[in-house]
Amino acid sequence: MNRYYGRKPKIGIRPTIDGRRKGVRESLETQTMNMAISVAELIQANLKYLDGTPVECVIADTCIGGVAESAMCADKFEREGVGATITVSPCWCYGSETMDTNPYYPKAVWGFNGTERPGAVYLAAVLAGHTQKGLPAFGIYGHDVQDSTNTTIPEDVKEKLLRFTRAAVAVATMRGKSYLSLGSVSMGIAGSIVDDHFFQTYLGMRNEYVDMSEFTRRIDENIYDQEEYEVALKWTRENCKEGKDVNKTIQRTKAEKDKIWETVVKMTLIARDLMVGNSKLAALGFGEEALGHNAIAAGFQGQRHWTDHFPNGDFMEAILNSSFDWNGIRQAYVLATENDSLNGVAMLFGNLLTNTAQLFSDVRTYWSPEAVKRVTGKELTGCAANGIIHLINSGASALDFTGRQSIDDSPAVKPFWDIKEQEVKECLENTTWPSAVYEYFRGGGYSSEFTTRSGMPITMSRINLVKGVGPVLQIAEGWTVELPEDMNSVLVNRTDPTWPTTWFAPRLTGEGAFKDVYSVMGNWGANHGASSFGHIGADLITMAAILRIPVNMHNVPSDKIFRPSAWNSFGMDVEGQDYRACQNYGPIYGKY
C-alpha cells in the first residue's frame, strides 16, 4: 500500500510537432504520437514506484504544435499529478512555443535521429531555449541514424530515458513529504543538526520534530496496537537469536533482558507510527496520533539523552530499515541512526532509485594490506588486495545486507516484491542480536550482528553541507568483500564484535580521491555513509543535477554521466561545470 499522503508522481510525455497544417503536420502525427507511446511503454515495463506498482505515464491528448496545445497539455498534467516531463519529437517544432515551462518539473527532450526531418535541429533549438530561460533540460539524441518508419528505441536512448525517469520520479516523490527528527542532535554530530533550508529549498520537503519523550508517553499510555505488539514480540522471540553478551563489569538478569526486548519491540511500533501513522490508533481513541507525520525518512537521536537510561534504537532501526518484519515482506523504511539527517537523505536517495533497503554505517577504518598482514599474518587478495574500508555501526543496518538474497545465484539486495520467504529466513538465521555494550549504552539494548557476503556491487554515498557552497554529494562505487573467518575475527574484535560488518573495496581510478583506498577514506566528508546495492552512481549524479547539488567526489565512468545540456555552457571541465551550473541555477525549489 502507498503509505504516504498524496498521489504518486506520474511522467508526462509531450509529443511535439511542426505546427504547419495542410501537409506537414498531418504527415507527422502518427510517427510523433508513436514516439510518445513507445516511451510510455518503456517506462511502464521497466520502472516501479516504492510500493512496487509500475510508474504511470500521461500522454498529451494531442501532438503539441504551438503554445495553445502546450497550455492544454500543461493543464492536463496538473490535473493528473505529473511530476516530470519528457518531450519527444522526430521533426522541427517551434521551440519556445512547445517547450515545458513548469519550473518544478524535471525535464528531458528526445530528438529523433533521422534524416527525413530535422529532429536534431529541434532538439538543439529547444535546449537552447531551456538554457536561455533558466529551465535546464536533459537532451537525448541517439548515436545512430534511424529510418522514419523504425519505431524501436535504440539502446543508448533507452538508457538515458530510464536514467532520467528514475531520477525524476525520485525527486518528485520527495516533494511534499517530511523528514522526521525523533530527538535532536546526537553527540555533536553535524549531520544531526537538521538544516530546514536544505530540506525545503533543495528537496521540497518539510521538517517535523518529535521529542524522544514521546516514546515514553506512548509506552506508558499504551499508545500502540497492542494486538500487533503481541504478534511482534512472539515473532521476535522466535526469529531474532540473542547473541553473545560481552559485558564483564555490568551484568543484567534474564528478566531485565526480557524487559528490554519488550521495550525495543514497542519502540519499533511507535517509530513507524510516528512516521506514517496507524489507522488502528484511531479506534483506540488516539485520532491525532493515528495520522503520523507523512515522513518518507526519519532519524532517531538516541545517544545520549535516551540511551543513558533507555534501551538503544538499534533493533528499531535495523528492523524498520529492513524489507520484512512480523507482518511479512514489505517496503523498507528509511530511519537514520543518531538522527544524521544528511546520511538519512543519502539513504533516501538510494531507496528511491533502487526500491531496496539501505545500509547505514560508520565509515570506520581503512585497513591497508600492510596493516592487515601485520595484525593477522595473512594477505588481502582479489578485490581486497589494495586495502579495504570497514563499514560498521551499532546494529542499525538493514538485515537485507547479510547478502542472503540472490539474483542469478549471486548475493543481492532485492526490491521487496522479489524477495522470497526462504531468503527472509536466511537473513534472520545469519543475524544474531548481542546485548549492547553497557559502557556505550547504559540503558541496554540489542545490536544486530552479521557479516555481509562477498561480491555484492554497492554504491556508498553521502550528502555534506559546506559553508558558502551548500550541499554536495559524494559517491563511491565498489564491492563487498568477505574475509576468511580467522582474518575477519581478528579485525572485528579490535573494534566491536557485537555490530554488523561490511568490508568495502571501492573501485579505484588511480587519480584524485580514488587514487587508492586510503585516498577514498581520506576524502570522505563525514563519519557516516549510506550504501545501496548495485552501482547506481550514474543515477545519483543525474538526480543531483536535477536538485542542483554538485558532486564533489565520484568514480563513475565518464560515459555514464548524464546532466542537463545547460551544464555544457559552464566551462570545459565537466566537474567544474557541475559546481558552476548548480551555483548559477540554485536549488530547484529556492527561486520560485
Coordinates of C-alpha atoms in Angstrom, one line a residue:
M1 CA 0.0 0.0 0.0
N2 CA 1.1 3.6 -0.5
R3 CA 2.0 4.7 3.0
Y4 CA 2.3 8.4 2.3
Y5 CA -0.3 11.1 1.7
G6 CA -0.5 12.5 -1.8
R7 CA -0.5 11.0 -5.3
K8 CA 2.4 9.1 -6.8
P9 CA 4.1 11.4 -9.4
K10 CA 3.5 10.5 -13.0
I11 CA 5.6 11.1 -16.0
G12 CA 4.1 13.5 -18.5
I13 CA 5.0 12.7 -22.1
R14 CA 4.8 15.6 -24.6
P15 CA 4.8 14.7 -28.3
T16 CA 5.7 18.0 -30.1
I17 CA 5.3 18.6 -33.8
D18 CA 5.7 21.0 -36.7
G19 CA 2.5 23.1 -36.5
R20 CA 2.1 23.8 -40.2
R21 CA -1.1 22.3 -41.5
K22 CA -2.1 21.2 -45.0
G23 CA 0.6 18.6 -45.4
V24 CA 3.5 18.9 -42.9
R25 CA 1.8 18.3 -39.6
E26 CA -0.5 15.7 -41.0
S27 CA 2.4 13.6 -42.3
L28 CA 4.0 13.5 -38.9
E29 CA 1.1 12.9 -36.5
T30 CA 1.3 9.1 -36.4
Q31 CA 5.1 9.0 -36.1
T32 CA 5.2 11.6 -33.3
M33 CA 2.4 10.1 -31.2
N34 CA 4.0 6.6 -31.6
M35 CA 7.2 8.0 -30.2
A36 CA 5.3 9.1 -27.1
I37 CA 3.6 5.8 -26.8
S38 CA 6.8 3.8 -27.1
V39 CA 8.4 5.9 -24.3
A40 CA 5.4 5.3 -22.1
E41 CA 5.6 1.6 -22.7
L42 CA 9.4 1.5 -22.0
I43 CA 8.9 3.3 -18.7
Q44 CA 5.9 1.3 -17.5
A45 CA 7.7 -2.0 -18.4
N46 CA 10.9 -1.2 -16.5
L47 CA 10.3 1.2 -13.6
K48 CA 8.3 0.9 -10.4
Y49 CA 7.3 3.1 -7.5
L50 CA 8.4 2.3 -4.0
D51 CA 5.2 0.2 -3.5
G52 CA 6.0 -2.0 -6.5
T53 CA 3.4 -0.7 -8.9
P54 CA 4.6 0.4 -12.4
V55 CA 5.4 4.1 -12.9
E56 CA 2.5 5.7 -14.6
C57 CA 2.7 7.9 -17.7
V58 CA 0.4 10.5 -19.0
I59 CA 0.5 11.5 -22.7
A60 CA -0.8 14.8 -24.0
D61 CA -4.2 14.4 -25.7
T62 CA -2.8 15.8 -29.0
C63 CA 0.5 16.5 -30.5
I64 CA 1.8 19.9 -29.5
G65 CA 2.3 22.3 -32.4
G66 CA 2.2 25.6 -30.6
V67 CA 1.5 27.4 -27.4
A68 CA -2.2 26.7 -27.2
E69 CA -1.7 23.0 -27.3
S70 CA 1.2 23.3 -24.9
A71 CA -1.1 25.1 -22.4
M72 CA -3.7 22.3 -22.9
C73 CA -1.1 19.7 -22.1
A74 CA 0.1 21.6 -19.0
D75 CA -3.4 21.8 -17.7
K76 CA -3.9 18.0 -18.2
F77 CA -0.6 17.3 -16.4
E78 CA -1.6 19.4 -13.4
R79 CA -4.9 17.5 -13.1
E80 CA -3.2 14.2 -13.5
G81 CA -0.4 14.7 -10.9
V82 CA 2.5 14.8 -13.2
G83 CA 5.9 15.2 -11.5
A84 CA 8.3 15.3 -14.5
T85 CA 8.1 15.6 -18.3
I86 CA 9.7 14.0 -21.4
T87 CA 9.2 15.8 -24.7
V88 CA 9.6 13.8 -27.8
S89 CA 9.8 14.8 -31.5
P90 CA 11.0 13.4 -34.9
C91 CA 10.9 16.8 -36.6
W92 CA 11.3 20.5 -36.4
C93 CA 8.9 22.3 -33.9
Y94 CA 8.6 25.8 -32.6
G95 CA 11.0 25.6 -29.6
S96 CA 9.8 28.2 -27.1
E97 CA 6.2 27.7 -28.1
T98 CA 6.2 23.9 -27.5
M99 CA 8.6 23.6 -24.5
D100 CA 7.6 22.7 -21.0
T101 CA 8.0 25.8 -18.8
N102 CA 6.8 24.5 -15.4
P103 CA 9.8 25.4 -13.1
Y104 CA 9.2 22.4 -10.8
Y105 CA 9.2 19.6 -13.4
P106 CA 12.5 17.9 -14.2
K107 CA 12.6 17.8 -18.0
A108 CA 14.1 15.7 -20.8
V109 CA 13.8 16.1 -24.5
W110 CA 14.3 13.2 -27.0
G111 CA 15.0 14.4 -30.6
F112 CA 14.7 11.5 -33.0
N113 CA 17.9 10.9 -35.1
G114 CA 16.5 10.6 -38.6
T115 CA 17.4 12.2 -41.9
E116 CA 13.8 12.7 -43.2
R117 CA 13.0 15.5 -40.8
P118 CA 15.3 17.7 -38.6
G119 CA 14.6 16.3 -35.2
A120 CA 18.2 17.1 -34.2
V121 CA 17.6 20.7 -35.2
Y122 CA 14.5 21.0 -32.9
L123 CA 16.4 19.3 -30.1
A124 CA 19.2 21.8 -30.3
A125 CA 16.8 24.8 -30.6
V126 CA 14.6 23.8 -27.7
L127 CA 17.5 23.0 -25.5
A128 CA 18.9 26.5 -26.2
G129 CA 15.5 27.9 -25.2
H130 CA 15.6 25.9 -21.9
T131 CA 19.1 27.2 -21.2
Q132 CA 18.2 30.8 -22.1
K133 CA 15.1 30.8 -19.9
G134 CA 16.9 29.1 -16.9
L135 CA 15.0 25.9 -17.1
P136 CA 17.6 23.2 -17.6
A137 CA 16.6 20.1 -19.6
F138 CA 18.3 16.8 -20.4
G139 CA 19.0 16.3 -24.1
I140 CA 18.7 12.8 -25.6
Y141 CA 19.8 12.1 -29.1
G142 CA 20.5 8.6 -30.4
H143 CA 24.0 7.7 -31.7
D144 CA 22.9 6.2 -34.9
V145 CA 20.5 7.4 -37.6
Q146 CA 17.2 5.6 -37.8
D147 CA 14.7 5.3 -40.6
S148 CA 11.5 7.3 -40.0
T149 CA 9.5 4.0 -40.0
N150 CA 11.6 2.5 -37.2
T151 CA 9.5 2.6 -34.0
T152 CA 12.1 0.9 -31.8
I153 CA 14.0 2.9 -29.2
P154 CA 17.8 2.5 -29.5
E155 CA 19.6 1.1 -26.5
D156 CA 21.6 4.3 -25.8
V157 CA 18.4 6.3 -25.9
K158 CA 16.6 3.7 -23.6
E159 CA 19.5 4.0 -21.1
K160 CA 19.1 7.8 -20.9
L161 CA 15.3 7.8 -20.8
L162 CA 15.3 5.3 -17.9
R163 CA 18.1 7.1 -16.1
F164 CA 16.3 10.4 -16.3
T165 CA 13.0 8.9 -15.3
R166 CA 14.4 7.0 -12.3
A167 CA 15.9 10.2 -11.0
A168 CA 12.9 12.4 -11.9
V169 CA 10.5 10.1 -10.1
A170 CA 12.7 10.0 -7.1
V171 CA 12.9 13.8 -7.0
A172 CA 9.1 14.2 -7.5
T173 CA 8.3 11.6 -4.8
M174 CA 10.2 13.5 -2.1
R175 CA 8.3 16.7 -2.8
G176 CA 5.8 17.5 0.0
K177 CA 6.9 14.6 2.2
S178 CA 8.6 15.0 5.6
Y179 CA 11.9 14.3 7.3
L180 CA 11.0 13.4 11.0
S181 CA 13.6 14.1 13.7
L182 CA 13.0 11.8 16.6
G183 CA 15.0 13.8 19.1
S184 CA 17.7 16.4 18.3
V185 CA 21.4 16.5 17.9
S186 CA 23.3 13.3 18.8
M187 CA 26.7 13.7 20.4
G188 CA 27.5 16.9 18.4
I189 CA 27.3 15.1 15.0
A190 CA 27.0 17.9 12.4
G191 CA 24.6 15.8 10.2
S192 CA 22.1 15.7 13.0
I193 CA 21.9 19.5 13.1
V194 CA 18.9 19.3 10.8
D195 CA 19.0 22.1 8.2
D196 CA 15.5 23.0 7.3
H197 CA 16.7 25.4 4.5
F198 CA 18.3 22.4 2.7
F199 CA 15.3 20.2 3.0
Q200 CA 12.8 22.9 1.9
T201 CA 14.7 24.5 -1.0
Y202 CA 16.7 21.6 -2.4
L203 CA 14.3 18.6 -1.7
G204 CA 10.9 20.3 -1.4
M205 CA 10.4 18.6 1.9
R206 CA 9.0 19.6 5.3
N207 CA 10.8 19.1 8.6
E208 CA 8.9 17.6 11.5
Y209 CA 10.3 17.2 15.1
V210 CA 9.2 14.9 17.9
D211 CA 10.9 14.9 21.3
M212 CA 12.1 11.4 22.4
S213 CA 9.9 11.7 25.5
E214 CA 7.0 10.9 23.1
F215 CA 8.3 7.3 23.1
T216 CA 8.0 7.2 26.9
R217 CA 4.5 8.6 26.7
R218 CA 3.3 6.1 24.2
I219 CA 4.9 3.2 26.1
D220 CA 3.4 4.3 29.4
E221 CA 0.0 5.0 28.0
N222 CA -0.2 2.0 25.6
I223 CA -0.5 4.2 22.5
Y224 CA 0.3 1.4 20.0
D225 CA -1.6 -1.5 18.5
Q226 CA -1.4 -4.0 21.4
E227 CA -2.6 -6.9 19.3
E228 CA 0.2 -6.2 16.8
Y229 CA 2.7 -5.9 19.7
E230 CA 1.9 -9.4 20.9
V231 CA 2.4 -10.7 17.4
A232 CA 5.7 -8.7 17.0
L233 CA 7.1 -9.9 20.4
K234 CA 6.3 -13.5 19.5
W235 CA 7.9 -13.2 16.1
T236 CA 11.0 -11.5 17.6
R237 CA 11.5 -14.2 20.2
E238 CA 11.2 -16.9 17.5
N239 CA 13.3 -15.3 14.8
C240 CA 15.8 -12.9 16.5
K241 CA 18.5 -15.0 18.1
E242 CA 20.1 -13.4 21.2
G243 CA 23.8 -13.2 20.7
K244 CA 26.8 -13.1 22.9
D245 CA 27.0 -10.8 25.9
V246 CA 30.5 -9.3 26.0
N247 CA 29.8 -7.2 29.1
K248 CA 32.0 -8.1 32.0
T249 CA 31.7 -5.3 34.7
I250 CA 28.0 -4.9 34.4
Q251 CA 25.5 -7.8 34.1
R252 CA 21.8 -7.9 33.6
T253 CA 19.5 -10.7 34.7
K254 CA 17.4 -12.7 32.2
A255 CA 14.3 -10.8 33.5
E256 CA 15.9 -7.5 32.8
K257 CA 16.9 -8.6 29.3
D258 CA 13.4 -9.8 28.6
K259 CA 12.1 -6.4 29.6
I260 CA 14.5 -4.7 27.3
W261 CA 13.2 -6.9 24.4
E262 CA 9.7 -5.8 25.2
T263 CA 10.7 -2.2 25.1
V264 CA 12.6 -2.3 21.9
V265 CA 9.7 -4.0 20.1
K266 CA 7.4 -1.3 21.3
M267 CA 9.8 1.4 20.2
T268 CA 9.8 -0.1 16.7
L269 CA 6.0 0.1 16.5
I270 CA 6.0 3.6 17.9
A271 CA 8.6 4.9 15.5
R272 CA 6.8 3.5 12.5
D273 CA 3.5 5.0 13.7
L274 CA 5.2 8.4 14.2
M275 CA 6.5 8.3 10.6
V276 CA 3.5 7.1 8.7
G277 CA 0.6 6.8 11.1
N278 CA -1.6 3.9 12.0
S279 CA -5.3 3.8 11.5
K280 CA -5.8 1.3 14.3
L281 CA -4.8 4.0 16.8
A282 CA -7.9 6.0 16.0
A283 CA -10.0 3.1 17.1
L284 CA -8.2 3.2 20.4
G285 CA -9.1 6.9 20.8
F286 CA -5.9 8.4 19.5
G287 CA -7.0 10.2 16.4
E288 CA -4.2 12.7 16.2
E289 CA -1.5 10.0 16.7
A290 CA -3.2 7.9 14.0
L291 CA -2.2 10.4 11.3
G292 CA 1.6 10.3 11.7
H293 CA 3.9 12.8 10.1
N294 CA 3.9 11.8 6.5
A295 CA 7.6 11.0 6.9
I296 CA 9.4 9.4 3.9
A297 CA 12.5 9.4 6.1
A298 CA 13.4 9.9 9.8
G299 CA 16.3 9.8 12.2
F300 CA 16.5 8.8 15.9
Q301 CA 18.8 10.7 18.1
G302 CA 19.3 8.0 20.7
Q303 CA 22.7 8.9 22.1
R304 CA 23.0 10.0 24.7
H305 CA 19.9 11.6 26.2
W306 CA 17.9 8.4 25.5
T307 CA 20.4 5.7 25.7
D308 CA 21.9 6.7 29.0
H309 CA 18.7 5.5 30.6
F310 CA 16.5 3.6 28.0
P311 CA 17.4 0.8 25.5
N312 CA 19.1 1.9 22.3
G313 CA 17.4 2.2 19.0
D314 CA 19.4 -0.5 17.2
F315 CA 16.7 -3.1 16.9
M316 CA 14.1 -0.5 15.9
E317 CA 16.4 1.0 13.2
A318 CA 17.5 -2.4 11.9
I319 CA 14.0 -3.8 11.6
L320 CA 12.4 -0.7 10.1
N321 CA 15.3 -0.3 7.6
S322 CA 14.8 -4.0 6.5
S323 CA 12.4 -5.3 3.9
F324 CA 10.5 -7.6 6.4
D325 CA 9.2 -7.9 9.9
W326 CA 6.4 -9.7 11.8
N327 CA 3.9 -8.5 9.2
G328 CA 5.9 -10.3 6.4
I329 CA 7.8 -8.9 3.5
R330 CA 7.2 -5.2 3.0
Q331 CA 8.6 -2.0 1.7
A332 CA 11.6 -0.8 3.7
Y333 CA 11.5 2.3 5.7
V334 CA 14.4 4.9 5.9
L335 CA 15.5 5.6 9.5
A336 CA 18.9 7.1 10.2
T337 CA 21.0 6.4 13.2
E338 CA 21.9 9.3 15.5
N339 CA 19.4 11.5 13.6
D340 CA 22.1 12.0 10.9
S341 CA 19.7 13.6 8.5
L342 CA 22.3 14.1 5.8
N343 CA 23.1 10.4 5.8
G344 CA 19.4 9.8 6.0
V345 CA 19.0 11.8 2.8
A346 CA 21.6 9.7 1.1
M347 CA 19.7 6.6 2.3
L348 CA 16.5 8.1 0.9
F349 CA 18.1 8.8 -2.5
G350 CA 19.3 5.2 -2.7
N351 CA 16.0 3.8 -1.6
L352 CA 14.1 5.9 -4.2
L353 CA 16.4 5.0 -7.0
T354 CA 16.5 1.2 -6.3
N355 CA 13.4 0.5 -4.3
T356 CA 15.6 -1.5 -1.9
A357 CA 16.7 -1.4 1.7
Q358 CA 19.7 0.7 2.6
L359 CA 22.8 0.2 4.7
F360 CA 23.7 2.9 7.4
S361 CA 27.3 2.6 8.5
D362 CA 30.2 4.4 10.1
V363 CA 33.0 4.8 7.6
R364 CA 35.1 3.5 10.4
T365 CA 38.5 2.2 9.4
Y366 CA 40.9 1.9 6.4
W367 CA 42.8 -1.3 6.6
S368 CA 45.9 -1.2 4.4
P369 CA 47.3 -4.5 3.0
E370 CA 50.4 -4.0 5.2
A371 CA 48.3 -3.4 8.4
V372 CA 46.2 -6.5 7.7
K373 CA 49.3 -8.6 7.2
R374 CA 50.9 -7.2 10.4
V375 CA 47.8 -7.9 12.5
T376 CA 46.6 -11.2 11.0
G377 CA 49.7 -12.6 9.4
K378 CA 47.7 -13.0 6.2
E379 CA 47.5 -11.1 2.9
L380 CA 44.5 -9.5 1.4
T381 CA 43.7 -10.9 -2.1
G382 CA 41.4 -10.4 -5.0
C383 CA 39.1 -7.4 -4.9
A384 CA 40.5 -6.5 -1.4
A385 CA 44.2 -6.6 -2.5
N386 CA 44.6 -2.8 -2.4
G387 CA 43.0 -2.4 1.0
I388 CA 39.5 -2.3 2.5
I389 CA 37.2 0.0 4.4
H390 CA 35.4 -1.3 7.4
L391 CA 31.7 -0.2 7.3
I392 CA 30.2 -0.8 10.8
N393 CA 27.7 0.8 13.1
S394 CA 25.9 -0.2 16.2
G395 CA 23.5 -2.6 14.7
A396 CA 21.1 -0.4 12.7
S397 CA 21.9 -1.8 9.3
A398 CA 19.2 -3.4 7.2
L399 CA 19.3 -7.1 7.6
D400 CA 19.0 -7.4 3.8
F401 CA 22.7 -6.6 3.8
T402 CA 23.5 -10.0 5.2
G403 CA 23.6 -10.8 1.4
R404 CA 21.3 -13.8 1.8
Q405 CA 19.0 -12.8 -1.0
S406 CA 20.2 -13.6 -4.5
I407 CA 19.9 -12.6 -8.2
D408 CA 21.2 -15.2 -10.7
D409 CA 22.7 -17.1 -7.8
S410 CA 24.8 -14.1 -6.6
P411 CA 24.3 -12.3 -3.3
A412 CA 22.0 -9.3 -3.7
V413 CA 19.6 -6.9 -2.0
K414 CA 16.2 -7.0 -3.9
P415 CA 13.1 -4.9 -4.0
F416 CA 10.6 -6.3 -1.5
W417 CA 8.3 -7.7 -4.2
D418 CA 11.1 -10.0 -5.5
I419 CA 12.1 -11.3 -2.0
K420 CA 11.3 -14.9 -1.2
E421 CA 10.2 -16.2 2.3
Q422 CA 13.3 -18.5 2.3
E423 CA 15.5 -15.5 1.8
V424 CA 14.0 -13.7 4.7
K425 CA 14.5 -16.8 6.8
E426 CA 18.2 -16.9 5.8
C427 CA 18.7 -13.2 6.6
L428 CA 17.3 -13.8 10.1
E429 CA 19.3 -17.0 10.6
N430 CA 22.5 -15.3 9.7
T431 CA 21.9 -12.4 12.2
T432 CA 22.3 -12.5 15.9
W433 CA 21.4 -9.9 18.5
P434 CA 24.1 -9.4 21.1
S435 CA 23.5 -7.3 24.2
A436 CA 24.6 -3.8 23.8
V437 CA 27.9 -2.8 25.4
Y438 CA 26.7 -1.1 28.5
E439 CA 29.7 1.4 28.6
Y440 CA 28.3 2.8 25.4
F441 CA 24.6 2.2 26.1
R442 CA 23.8 2.4 29.8
G443 CA 20.1 1.6 29.1
G444 CA 21.0 -1.6 27.3
G445 CA 19.5 -2.8 24.0
Y446 CA 20.3 -5.3 21.3
S447 CA 22.5 -4.7 18.2
S448 CA 22.3 -6.8 15.1
E449 CA 25.5 -8.7 14.3
F450 CA 26.3 -10.1 10.8
T451 CA 28.9 -10.1 8.1
T452 CA 27.9 -9.1 4.6
R453 CA 28.6 -11.7 2.0
S454 CA 31.3 -11.1 -0.7
G455 CA 30.8 -10.0 -4.2
M456 CA 27.9 -7.6 -4.0
P457 CA 28.2 -4.4 -6.1
I458 CA 27.4 -1.5 -3.8
T459 CA 27.4 2.3 -4.0
M460 CA 28.3 4.4 -0.9
S461 CA 27.1 8.0 -0.9
R462 CA 26.8 10.9 1.4
I463 CA 25.4 14.5 1.5
N464 CA 27.6 17.1 3.2
L465 CA 26.8 20.8 3.8
V466 CA 29.7 23.2 3.0
K467 CA 29.6 26.7 4.3
G468 CA 29.5 29.1 1.3
V469 CA 28.7 26.3 -1.2
G470 CA 25.7 24.5 0.2
P471 CA 25.1 20.7 -0.1
V472 CA 27.5 18.5 -2.0
L473 CA 27.2 14.8 -2.9
Q474 CA 30.0 12.2 -2.7
I475 CA 29.8 8.8 -4.4
A476 CA 32.0 5.7 -4.2
E477 CA 31.2 2.5 -6.2
G478 CA 32.8 -0.7 -5.2
W479 CA 32.2 -4.3 -3.9
T480 CA 31.6 -6.1 -0.7
V481 CA 34.4 -8.4 0.5
E482 CA 34.1 -11.4 2.8
L483 CA 37.4 -12.2 4.6
P484 CA 38.4 -15.7 5.8
E485 CA 36.9 -16.2 9.3
D486 CA 40.2 -16.2 11.1
M487 CA 41.2 -13.0 9.5
N488 CA 37.8 -11.4 9.9
S489 CA 37.5 -12.2 13.6
V490 CA 40.9 -10.7 14.4
L491 CA 40.0 -7.4 12.7
V492 CA 36.4 -7.2 14.0
N493 CA 37.5 -8.0 17.6
R494 CA 39.7 -4.9 17.5
T495 CA 36.6 -2.7 17.4
D496 CA 33.1 -4.0 18.5
P497 CA 32.2 -7.6 17.7
T498 CA 28.6 -7.0 18.6
W499 CA 27.9 -4.9 15.5
P500 CA 27.4 -5.8 11.8
T501 CA 30.4 -5.7 9.5
T502 CA 30.6 -4.8 5.8
W503 CA 34.0 -4.9 4.2
F504 CA 34.1 -2.4 1.3
A505 CA 36.6 -2.3 -1.6
P506 CA 36.0 0.8 -3.7
R507 CA 36.7 0.9 -7.4
L508 CA 40.0 2.7 -8.0
T509 CA 40.8 5.1 -10.9
G510 CA 44.4 5.9 -10.0
E511 CA 43.5 9.6 -9.7
G512 CA 42.3 12.1 -7.1
A513 CA 40.1 10.8 -4.4
F514 CA 40.2 7.3 -6.0
K515 CA 44.0 7.1 -6.4
D516 CA 44.0 4.4 -3.7
V517 CA 41.7 3.1 -0.9
Y518 CA 43.5 5.3 1.6
S519 CA 42.5 8.4 -0.5
V520 CA 38.9 7.3 -0.6
M521 CA 38.9 7.2 3.2
G522 CA 40.7 10.5 3.5
N523 CA 38.4 12.3 1.1
W524 CA 35.1 11.0 2.7
G525 CA 33.4 14.1 4.1
A526 CA 31.8 12.7 7.3
N527 CA 31.8 9.8 9.8
H528 CA 28.8 8.1 8.2
G529 CA 28.0 6.7 4.7
A530 CA 24.8 5.2 3.1
S531 CA 25.2 2.2 0.9
S532 CA 22.9 0.8 -1.8
F533 CA 23.0 -2.4 -3.7
G534 CA 24.2 -2.0 -7.2
H535 CA 26.4 0.5 -9.0
I536 CA 24.0 3.4 -9.0
G537 CA 26.4 6.3 -9.1
A538 CA 25.3 7.5 -12.6
D539 CA 21.7 7.7 -11.4
L540 CA 22.8 9.6 -8.3
I541 CA 24.7 12.1 -10.5
T542 CA 21.6 12.7 -12.7
M543 CA 19.4 13.1 -9.6
A544 CA 21.8 15.5 -8.0
A545 CA 21.9 17.6 -11.2
I546 CA 18.1 17.9 -11.1
L547 CA 18.3 19.0 -7.5
R548 CA 21.2 21.4 -8.3
I549 CA 23.5 19.6 -5.8
P550 CA 27.1 19.4 -7.1
V551 CA 29.1 16.2 -6.9
N552 CA 32.5 16.6 -5.2
M553 CA 33.7 13.0 -5.4
H554 CA 32.8 10.1 -7.6
N555 CA 34.3 7.1 -9.5
V556 CA 31.6 6.8 -12.2
P557 CA 32.8 6.2 -15.7
S558 CA 32.6 9.4 -17.8
D559 CA 30.4 7.9 -20.5
K560 CA 27.7 7.2 -17.9
I561 CA 27.4 10.8 -16.6
F562 CA 24.1 12.4 -17.7
R563 CA 23.4 16.0 -16.8
P564 CA 21.3 18.8 -18.3
S565 CA 22.6 20.2 -21.6
A566 CA 22.9 23.6 -20.0
W567 CA 25.9 22.3 -18.0
N568 CA 27.9 22.5 -21.2
S569 CA 27.8 26.3 -21.1
F570 CA 29.7 26.5 -17.8
G571 CA 33.3 25.7 -19.0
M572 CA 35.2 22.7 -20.4
D573 CA 36.0 20.8 -17.2
V574 CA 33.0 18.5 -16.5
E575 CA 33.1 18.6 -12.7
G576 CA 33.7 22.3 -12.6
Q577 CA 30.7 22.7 -14.9
D578 CA 28.6 21.0 -12.3
Y579 CA 29.6 23.3 -9.5
R580 CA 29.1 26.5 -11.6
A581 CA 25.8 25.4 -13.0
C582 CA 24.4 24.4 -9.6
Q583 CA 25.5 27.7 -8.1
N584 CA 24.0 29.6 -11.0
Y585 CA 20.6 28.0 -11.0
G586 CA 20.3 27.4 -7.3
P587 CA 18.1 24.9 -5.5
I588 CA 15.2 23.8 -7.6
Y589 CA 12.6 25.0 -5.1
G590 CA 14.5 28.1 -4.0
K591 CA 13.7 30.7 -6.5
Y592 CA 10.0 30.4 -7.5

